[in-house]
PDB file of C-alpha atoms in Angstrom:
ATOM      1  CA  MET A   1      -6.556  15.215  54.304  1.00  0.00           C
ATOM      2  CA  GLY A   2      -4.447  16.455  57.132  1.00  0.00           C
ATOM      3  CA  GLY A   3      -5.628  17.864  60.459  1.00  0.00           C
ATOM      4  CA  ARG A   4      -7.523  16.340  63.305  1.00  0.00           C
ATOM      5  CA  TYR A   5     -11.020  14.926  63.382  1.00  0.00           C
ATOM      6  CA  PHE A   6     -13.461  14.180  66.142  1.00  0.00           C
ATOM      7  CA  LEU A   7     -15.816  11.267  65.718  1.00  0.00           C
ATOM      8  CA  GLY A   8     -18.676  10.613  68.027  1.00  0.00           C
ATOM      9  CA  LEU A   9     -19.240   7.264  69.673  1.00  0.00           C
ATOM     10  CA  GLY A  10     -20.206   4.513  67.332  1.00  0.00           C
ATOM     11  CA  LYS A  11     -18.887   6.434  64.255  1.00  0.00           C
ATOM     12  CA  GLU A  12     -16.062   5.624  61.953  1.00  0.00           C
ATOM     13  CA  PHE A  13     -13.967   7.458  59.367  1.00  0.00           C
ATOM     14  CA  VAL A  14     -14.378   6.107  55.746  1.00  0.00           C
ATOM     15  CA  THR A  15     -11.850   6.956  53.063  1.00  0.00           C
ATOM     16  CA  TYR A  16     -11.992   6.513  49.292  1.00  0.00           C
ATOM     17  CA  PRO A  17      -9.083   6.635  46.800  1.00  0.00           C
ATOM     18  CA  SER A  18      -8.714   9.868  44.931  1.00  0.00           C
ATOM     19  CA  GLU A  19      -6.289   8.387  42.470  1.00  0.00           C
ATOM     20  CA  ALA A  20      -7.058   5.902  39.714  1.00  0.00           C
ATOM     21  CA  VAL A  21      -7.801   2.400  40.930  1.00  0.00           C
ATOM     22  CA  LEU A  22      -6.128  -0.447  38.973  1.00  0.00           C
ATOM     23  CA  MET A  23      -8.080  -3.652  38.350  1.00  0.00           C
ATOM     24  CA  GLU A  24      -6.855  -6.716  36.521  1.00  0.00           C
ATOM     25  CA  ILE A  25      -8.998  -9.738  35.840  1.00  0.00           C
ATOM     26  CA  SER A  26      -7.234 -12.843  34.413  1.00  0.00           C
ATOM     27  CA  GLU A  27      -8.565 -16.060  32.899  1.00  0.00           C
ATOM     28  CA  ILE A  28     -12.201 -15.091  32.582  1.00  0.00           C
ATOM     29  CA  LEU A  29     -13.757 -18.340  31.235  1.00  0.00           C
ATOM     30  CA  ALA A  30     -16.226 -17.454  28.525  1.00  0.00           C
ATOM     31  CA  SER A  31     -18.087 -19.206  25.793  1.00  0.00           C
ATOM     32  CA  THR A  32     -18.256 -18.229  22.018  1.00  0.00           C
ATOM     33  CA  GLN A  33     -21.241 -18.149  19.878  1.00  0.00           C
ATOM     34  CA  ASP A  34     -20.324 -21.585  18.482  1.00  0.00           C
ATOM     35  CA  LYS A  35     -19.933 -22.875  22.026  1.00  0.00           C
ATOM     36  CA  GLN A  36     -16.084 -22.947  22.272  1.00  0.00           C
ATOM     37  CA  ASN A  37     -14.374 -22.007  25.463  1.00  0.00           C
ATOM     38  CA  VAL A  38     -12.029 -18.937  25.532  1.00  0.00           C
ATOM     39  CA  LYS A  39      -9.998 -17.347  28.448  1.00  0.00           C
ATOM     40  CA  VAL A  40      -9.857 -13.539  28.455  1.00  0.00           C
ATOM     41  CA  ASP A  41      -7.508 -11.335  30.378  1.00  0.00           C
ATOM     42  CA  ILE A  42      -8.272  -7.672  30.890  1.00  0.00           C
ATOM     43  CA  SER A  43      -6.731  -4.735  32.598  1.00  0.00           C
ATOM     44  CA  LEU A  44      -8.468  -1.257  33.475  1.00  0.00           C
ATOM     45  CA  GLN A  45      -8.273   1.760  35.664  1.00  0.00           C
ATOM     46  CA  TYR A  46     -11.175   3.716  36.991  1.00  0.00           C
ATOM     47  CA  HIS A  47     -11.905   6.864  39.017  1.00  0.00           C
ATOM     48  CA  LEU A  48     -14.478   7.310  41.707  1.00  0.00           C
ATOM     49  CA  ARG A  49     -16.392  10.500  41.173  1.00  0.00           C
ATOM     50  CA  PRO A  50     -16.157  12.699  44.282  1.00  0.00           C
ATOM     51  CA  GLU A  51     -19.601  14.158  43.959  1.00  0.00           C
ATOM     52  CA  LYS A  52     -21.109  10.662  43.976  1.00  0.00           C
ATOM     53  CA  LEU A  53     -19.208   9.250  47.073  1.00  0.00           C
ATOM     54  CA  ILE A  54     -22.186   9.585  49.399  1.00  0.00           C
ATOM     55  CA  ALA A  55     -24.432   7.738  47.040  1.00  0.00           C
ATOM     56  CA  LEU A  56     -21.815   5.164  46.452  1.00  0.00           C
ATOM     57  CA  TYR A  57     -21.463   4.623  50.229  1.00  0.00           C
ATOM     58  CA  ASN A  58     -25.192   4.233  50.670  1.00  0.00           C
ATOM     59  CA  GLU A  59     -25.408   1.685  47.904  1.00  0.00           C
ATOM     60  CA  ARG A  60     -22.089  -0.310  48.322  1.00  0.00           C
ATOM     61  CA  GLN A  61     -20.400   1.071  51.480  1.00  0.00           C
ATOM     62  CA  GLN A  62     -16.818  -0.099  50.703  1.00  0.00           C
ATOM     63  CA  SER A  63     -17.466  -3.159  48.570  1.00  0.00           C
ATOM     64  CA  TYR A  64     -17.649  -1.114  45.337  1.00  0.00           C
ATOM     65  CA  ASP A  65     -14.525  -2.813  43.882  1.00  0.00           C
ATOM     66  CA  SER A  66     -15.816  -6.373  44.218  1.00  0.00           C
ATOM     67  CA  PHE A  67     -19.144  -5.222  42.718  1.00  0.00           C
ATOM     68  CA  TYR A  68     -17.379  -3.700  39.730  1.00  0.00           C
ATOM     69  CA  ARG A  69     -15.220  -6.813  39.353  1.00  0.00           C
ATOM     70  CA  ARG A  70     -18.265  -9.141  39.381  1.00  0.00           C
ATOM     71  CA  GLU A  71     -20.196  -6.987  36.912  1.00  0.00           C
ATOM     72  CA  ILE A  72     -17.218  -6.606  34.522  1.00  0.00           C
ATOM     73  CA  THR A  73     -16.583 -10.425  34.531  1.00  0.00           C
ATOM     74  CA  ALA A  74     -20.252 -10.944  33.580  1.00  0.00           C
ATOM     75  CA  MET A  75     -20.091  -8.387  30.812  1.00  0.00           C
ATOM     76  CA  VAL A  76     -16.952  -9.978  29.298  1.00  0.00           C
ATOM     77  CA  LYS A  77     -18.856 -13.313  29.130  1.00  0.00           C
ATOM     78  CA  GLU A  78     -21.940 -11.657  27.703  1.00  0.00           C
ATOM     79  CA  GLU A  79     -19.971 -10.028  24.870  1.00  0.00           C
ATOM     80  CA  CYS A  80     -17.870 -13.172  23.998  1.00  0.00           C
ATOM     81  CA  VAL A  81     -20.965 -15.328  23.362  1.00  0.00           C
ATOM     82  CA  LEU A  82     -21.896 -12.889  20.480  1.00  0.00           C
ATOM     83  CA  TRP A  83     -18.795 -13.754  18.504  1.00  0.00           C
ATOM     84  CA  GLU A  84     -17.812 -16.928  16.632  1.00  0.00           C
ATOM     85  CA  THR A  85     -14.499 -18.562  17.465  1.00  0.00           C
ATOM     86  CA  ILE A  86     -13.366 -18.611  13.792  1.00  0.00           C
ATOM     87  CA  PRO A  87     -12.844 -16.117  12.413  1.00  0.00           C
ATOM     88  CA  ASP A  88     -13.915 -13.499  15.005  1.00  0.00           C
ATOM     89  CA  PHE A  89     -11.571 -14.310  17.818  1.00  0.00           C
ATOM     90  CA  TYR A  90      -8.671 -14.176  15.377  1.00  0.00           C
ATOM     91  CA  GLU A  91      -9.609 -11.498  12.936  1.00  0.00           C
ATOM     92  CA  SER A  92     -11.840  -9.132  14.996  1.00  0.00           C
ATOM     93  CA  ARG A  93     -10.247  -8.910  18.428  1.00  0.00           C
ATOM     94  CA  ASP A  94     -10.093  -5.087  18.211  1.00  0.00           C
ATOM     95  CA  LEU A  95     -13.738  -4.972  17.630  1.00  0.00           C
ATOM     96  CA  ILE A  96     -14.437  -7.269  20.486  1.00  0.00           C
ATOM     97  CA  ALA A  97     -12.236  -5.192  22.785  1.00  0.00           C
ATOM     98  CA  ALA A  98     -14.043  -2.054  21.713  1.00  0.00           C
ATOM     99  CA  GLN A  99     -17.488  -3.541  22.534  1.00  0.00           C
ATOM    100  CA  ILE A 100     -16.271  -4.774  25.954  1.00  0.00           C
ATOM    101  CA  GLU A 101     -14.918  -1.253  26.641  1.00  0.00           C
ATOM    102  CA  ILE A 102     -18.414   0.246  25.784  1.00  0.00           C
ATOM    103  CA  ARG A 103     -20.091  -2.069  28.205  1.00  0.00           C
ATOM    104  CA  ILE A 104     -17.626  -1.238  31.019  1.00  0.00           C
ATOM    105  CA  THR A 105     -17.778   2.444  30.452  1.00  0.00           C
ATOM    106  CA  SER A 106     -21.576   2.293  30.718  1.00  0.00           C
ATOM    107  CA  LEU A 107     -21.221   0.326  34.005  1.00  0.00           C
ATOM    108  CA  PHE A 108     -19.055   2.891  35.600  1.00  0.00           C
ATOM    109  CA  GLU A 109     -21.143   5.912  34.409  1.00  0.00           C
ATOM    110  CA  ASN A 110     -24.207   4.312  36.018  1.00  0.00           C
ATOM    111  CA  ASN A 111     -22.465   3.412  39.246  1.00  0.00           C
ATOM    112  CA  HIS A 112     -20.670   6.584  40.478  1.00  0.00           C
ATOM    113  CA  ALA A 113     -17.350   6.154  38.586  1.00  0.00           C
ATOM    114  CA  ARG A 114     -15.686   6.622  35.302  1.00  0.00           C
ATOM    115  CA  LEU A 115     -13.422   4.497  33.176  1.00  0.00           C
ATOM    116  CA  ALA A 116      -9.936   5.955  32.676  1.00  0.00           C
ATOM    117  CA  GLU A 117      -8.237   3.229  30.723  1.00  0.00           C
ATOM    118  CA  PHE A 118      -9.002  -0.253  29.283  1.00  0.00           C
ATOM    119  CA  GLN A 119      -6.877  -2.949  27.761  1.00  0.00           C
ATOM    120  CA  LEU A 120      -7.732  -6.352  26.393  1.00  0.00           C
ATOM    121  CA  LEU A 121      -4.576  -8.153  27.457  1.00  0.00           C
ATOM    122  CA  GLY A 122      -5.246 -11.487  25.749  1.00  0.00           C
ATOM    123  CA  ILE A 123      -7.592 -13.995  24.460  1.00  0.00           C
ATOM    124  CA  ARG A 124      -6.587 -17.609  24.713  1.00  0.00           C
ATOM    125  CA  LEU A 125      -8.411 -20.278  22.793  1.00  0.00           C
ATOM    126  CA  GLN A 126      -8.458 -24.022  23.392  1.00  0.00           C
ATOM    127  CA  PRO A 127      -5.290 -25.746  22.075  1.00  0.00           C
ATOM    128  CA  ALA A 128      -7.338 -27.868  19.482  1.00  0.00           C
ATOM    129  CA  THR A 129      -9.112 -24.655  18.242  1.00  0.00           C
ATOM    130  CA  GLU A 130      -5.776 -22.764  17.926  1.00  0.00           C
ATOM    131  CA  GLN A 131      -4.267 -25.624  15.973  1.00  0.00           C
ATOM    132  CA  LYS A 132      -7.216 -25.677  13.563  1.00  0.00           C
ATOM    133  CA  ILE A 133      -6.847 -21.852  12.977  1.00  0.00           C
ATOM    134  CA  ILE A 134      -3.163 -22.352  12.272  1.00  0.00           C
ATOM    135  CA  GLU A 135      -3.794 -25.173   9.791  1.00  0.00           C
ATOM    136  CA  THR A 136      -6.416 -23.072   8.001  1.00  0.00           C
ATOM    137  CA  LEU A 137      -4.059 -19.999   7.747  1.00  0.00           C
ATOM    138  CA  VAL A 138      -1.259 -22.047   6.490  1.00  0.00           C
ATOM    139  CA  ALA A 139      -3.540 -23.635   3.787  1.00  0.00           C
ATOM    140  CA  GLU A 140      -4.822 -20.198   2.714  1.00  0.00           C
ATOM    141  CA  GLN A 141      -1.196 -18.814   2.622  1.00  0.00           C
ATOM    142  CA  GLY A 142      -0.192 -21.655   0.490  1.00  0.00           C
ATOM    143  CA  GLU A 143      -2.890 -20.911  -2.055  1.00  0.00           C
ATOM    144  CA  ILE A 144      -1.969 -17.254  -2.177  1.00  0.00           C
ATOM    145  CA  THR A 145       1.665 -17.871  -2.578  1.00  0.00           C
ATOM    146  CA  GLU A 146       1.077 -20.413  -5.397  1.00  0.00           C
ATOM    147  CA  SER A 147      -1.261 -17.986  -7.196  1.00  0.00           C
ATOM    148  CA  ILE A 148       1.436 -15.217  -6.961  1.00  0.00           C
ATOM    149  CA  PHE A 149       4.116 -17.512  -8.372  1.00  0.00           C
ATOM    150  CA  GLN A 150       1.824 -18.495 -11.263  1.00  0.00           C
ATOM    151  CA  GLN A 151       0.902 -14.918 -12.152  1.00  0.00           C
ATOM    152  CA  SER A 152       4.703 -13.954 -11.812  1.00  0.00           C
ATOM    153  CA  SER A 153       5.675 -16.720 -14.203  1.00  0.00           C
ATOM    154  CA  VAL A 154       3.080 -15.377 -16.759  1.00  0.00           C
ATOM    155  CA  VAL A 155       4.542 -11.812 -16.440  1.00  0.00           C
ATOM    156  CA  ARG A 156       8.069 -13.085 -16.941  1.00  0.00           C
ATOM    157  CA  SER A 157       7.027 -15.174 -19.926  1.00  0.00           C
ATOM    158  CA  GLU A 158       5.114 -12.360 -21.505  1.00  0.00           C
ATOM    159  CA  LYS A 159       7.919  -9.818 -20.976  1.00  0.00           C
ATOM    160  CA  ALA A 160      10.256 -12.156 -22.776  1.00  0.00           C
ATOM    161  CA  GLN A 161       7.936 -12.504 -25.738  1.00  0.00           C
ATOM    162  CA  PHE A 162       7.374  -8.751 -25.912  1.00  0.00           C
ATOM    163  CA  THR A 163      11.075  -8.096 -25.751  1.00  0.00           C
ATOM    164  CA  ILE A 164      11.739 -10.359 -28.785  1.00  0.00           C
ATOM    165  CA  ALA A 165       8.673  -8.773 -30.701  1.00  0.00           C
ATOM    166  CA  ALA A 166      10.045  -5.335 -29.930  1.00  0.00           C
ATOM    167  CA  ASP A 167      13.548  -6.160 -31.228  1.00  0.00           C
ATOM    168  CA  GLY A 168      12.004  -7.544 -34.402  1.00  0.00           C
ATOM    169  CA  GLN A 169       9.933  -4.513 -35.033  1.00  0.00           C
ATOM    170  CA  VAL A 170      12.710  -2.033 -34.331  1.00  0.00           C
ATOM    171  CA  ARG A 171      14.897  -3.749 -36.656  1.00  0.00           C
ATOM    172  CA  ILE A 172      12.382  -3.328 -39.535  1.00  0.00           C
ATOM    173  CA  ILE A 173      12.025   0.308 -38.693  1.00  0.00           C
ATOM    174  CA  ASN A 174      15.785   0.737 -38.550  1.00  0.00           C
ATOM    175  CA  SER A 175      15.951  -0.586 -42.110  1.00  0.00           C
ATOM    176  CA  ASN A 176      13.604   1.944 -43.283  1.00  0.00           C
ATOM    177  CA  ALA A 177      15.545   4.639 -41.472  1.00  0.00           C
ATOM    178  CA  ASN A 178      18.787   3.572 -43.218  1.00  0.00           C
ATOM    179  CA  ALA A 179      17.139   4.229 -46.496  1.00  0.00           C
ATOM    180  CA  ILE A 180      16.703   7.826 -45.451  1.00  0.00           C
ATOM    181  CA  GLY A 181      20.214   8.504 -44.281  1.00  0.00           C
ATOM    182  CA  ILE A 182      22.616   7.479 -41.550  1.00  0.00           C
ATOM    183  CA  ASP A 183      22.130  10.794 -39.573  1.00  0.00           C
ATOM    184  CA  THR A 184      18.588  10.115 -38.985  1.00  0.00           C
ATOM    185  CA  VAL A 185      18.976   6.467 -37.697  1.00  0.00           C
ATOM    186  CA  ALA A 186      19.459   7.225 -34.062  1.00  0.00           C
ATOM    187  CA  LYS A 187      16.505   9.516 -33.812  1.00  0.00           C
ATOM    188  CA  ALA A 188      14.290   7.208 -35.822  1.00  0.00           C
ATOM    189  CA  THR A 189      15.317   4.234 -33.697  1.00  0.00           C
ATOM    190  CA  ALA A 190      14.678   6.029 -30.407  1.00  0.00           C
ATOM    191  CA  GLU A 191      11.238   7.234 -31.408  1.00  0.00           C
ATOM    192  CA  ALA A 192      10.303   3.761 -32.915  1.00  0.00           C
ATOM    193  CA  PHE A 193      11.587   1.922 -29.817  1.00  0.00           C
ATOM    194  CA  GLY A 194       9.599   4.181 -27.498  1.00  0.00           C
ATOM    195  CA  LYS A 195       6.350   3.697 -29.382  1.00  0.00           C
ATOM    196  CA  VAL A 196       6.723  -0.067 -29.587  1.00  0.00           C
ATOM    197  CA  THR A 197       7.768  -0.639 -25.990  1.00  0.00           C
ATOM    198  CA  THR A 198       5.128   1.663 -24.751  1.00  0.00           C
ATOM    199  CA  ALA A 199       2.387  -0.050 -26.628  1.00  0.00           C
ATOM    200  CA  LEU A 200       3.545  -3.511 -25.583  1.00  0.00           C
ATOM    201  CA  SER A 201       3.987  -2.540 -21.895  1.00  0.00           C
ATOM    202  CA  ASN A 202       0.450  -1.261 -21.727  1.00  0.00           C
ATOM    203  CA  ARG A 203      -0.842  -4.739 -22.363  1.00  0.00           C
ATOM    204  CA  LEU A 204       0.550  -5.864 -19.097  1.00  0.00           C
ATOM    205  CA  SER A 205      -0.319  -2.760 -16.951  1.00  0.00           C
ATOM    206  CA  SER A 206      -3.429  -4.285 -15.188  1.00  0.00           C
ATOM    207  CA  LEU A 207      -1.538  -7.580 -14.355  1.00  0.00           C
ATOM    208  CA  GLU A 208       1.555  -5.753 -13.093  1.00  0.00           C
ATOM    209  CA  ASP A 209      -0.568  -3.471 -10.889  1.00  0.00           C
ATOM    210  CA  GLY A 210      -2.497  -6.432  -9.634  1.00  0.00           C
ATOM    211  CA  LEU A 211       0.680  -7.946  -8.419  1.00  0.00           C
ATOM    212  CA  GLY A 212       1.654  -4.719  -6.529  1.00  0.00           C
ATOM    213  CA  LEU A 213       4.701  -4.057  -8.746  1.00  0.00           C
ATOM    214  CA  GLY A 214       4.268  -0.328  -8.764  1.00  0.00           C
ATOM    215  CA  SER A 215       3.928   1.708 -12.009  1.00  0.00           C
ATOM    216  CA  ALA A 216       3.553  -0.960 -14.632  1.00  0.00           C
ATOM    217  CA  SER A 217       4.626   1.147 -17.660  1.00  0.00           C
ATOM    218  CA  LYS A 218       7.708   2.496 -15.917  1.00  0.00           C
ATOM    219  CA  VAL A 219       8.749  -1.167 -14.894  1.00  0.00           C
ATOM    220  CA  MET A 220       8.120  -2.524 -18.314  1.00  0.00           C
ATOM    221  CA  LEU A 221      10.010   0.351 -20.291  1.00  0.00           C
ATOM    222  CA  TYR A 222      12.915   0.226 -17.926  1.00  0.00           C
ATOM    223  CA  SER A 223      13.150  -3.567 -18.380  1.00  0.00           C
ATOM    224  CA  PHE A 224      13.055  -3.340 -22.113  1.00  0.00           C
ATOM    225  CA  TYR A 225      15.534  -0.299 -22.415  1.00  0.00           C
ATOM    226  CA  ASN A 226      17.895  -1.776 -19.806  1.00  0.00           C
ATOM    227  CA  ALA A 227      17.957  -5.199 -21.659  1.00  0.00           C
ATOM    228  CA  PHE A 228      18.996  -3.668 -25.015  1.00  0.00           C
ATOM    229  CA  THR A 229      21.620  -1.258 -23.566  1.00  0.00           C
ATOM    230  CA  ASN A 230      23.388  -4.328 -22.177  1.00  0.00           C
ATOM    231  CA  ILE A 231      23.840  -5.791 -25.603  1.00  0.00           C
ATOM    232  CA  ALA A 232      27.526  -6.210 -26.473  1.00  0.00           C
ATOM    233  CA  GLY A 233      28.568  -3.514 -28.935  1.00  0.00           C
ATOM    234  CA  LYS A 234      26.767  -0.408 -30.137  1.00  0.00           C
ATOM    235  CA  THR A 235      23.954  -0.956 -32.674  1.00  0.00           C
ATOM    236  CA  ASP A 236      20.992   1.010 -33.816  1.00  0.00           C
ATOM    237  CA  VAL A 237      18.850  -0.817 -31.264  1.00  0.00           C
ATOM    238  CA  THR A 238      21.083  -0.019 -28.291  1.00  0.00           C
ATOM    239  CA  ILE A 239      21.366   3.693 -29.361  1.00  0.00           C
ATOM    240  CA  GLY A 240      17.556   3.928 -29.287  1.00  0.00           C
ATOM    241  CA  ALA A 241      17.407   2.149 -25.929  1.00  0.00           C
ATOM    242  CA  GLU A 242      20.032   4.414 -24.284  1.00  0.00           C
ATOM    243  CA  ILE A 243      18.202   7.578 -25.418  1.00  0.00           C
ATOM    244  CA  ASN A 244      14.804   6.427 -24.121  1.00  0.00           C
ATOM    245  CA  LEU A 245      16.350   5.115 -20.859  1.00  0.00           C
ATOM    246  CA  ALA A 246      17.741   8.508 -20.154  1.00  0.00           C
ATOM    247  CA  LYS A 247      14.230   9.994 -20.408  1.00  0.00           C
ATOM    248  CA  LEU A 248      12.902   7.739 -17.565  1.00  0.00           C
TER     249      LEU A 248
END
């Protein structure tokens, strides 16, 4: 706003920022729904609306920033009291931040400004509360880990039993194939091995998928075929495994 201005006696020139105004409020002491204390840090930027400056001056003169700060602090406290310390202030911080932002947006829209950016910088719980959350999480993680170990042990045990069963069934089918002729042994073994291992692996599909191990049938078939191809020497069983392994 260059140039020269003439002001009459008793008049003053008032300026308002045209760029975004930064506001940071630290350690807002609030209470949760279950009456625990929390400290909240926020940061935001807002713009004054040029077409509303006269109305803003008539209402707030130049004390608009302190008014916004006071109202925002009260809004943060009002929002925090709607949420429980555990689990909300650990698991739902994004939702809490979103609700605070909605409140602040409405405040500015109704008071001659607009919100440009908002950030929830941090929520600090009381030390005793934080320790309780940590202990709870550690206990839950321990239970989950133990459950996974137990399920993994079952999978390993079942795989070992199925491998033994598959070996026995393939040997029986190989004996029948030998009666037909040596030239058909490899083909008969491959087909028999494929059918046996596919059927056995399907029995563990739901458990494998539940543990997040990917495609259960592929994992099982690969494990069986790979185990047999590592057997010393070449037998009818290893020939069948190698042929099926190449198909995966």
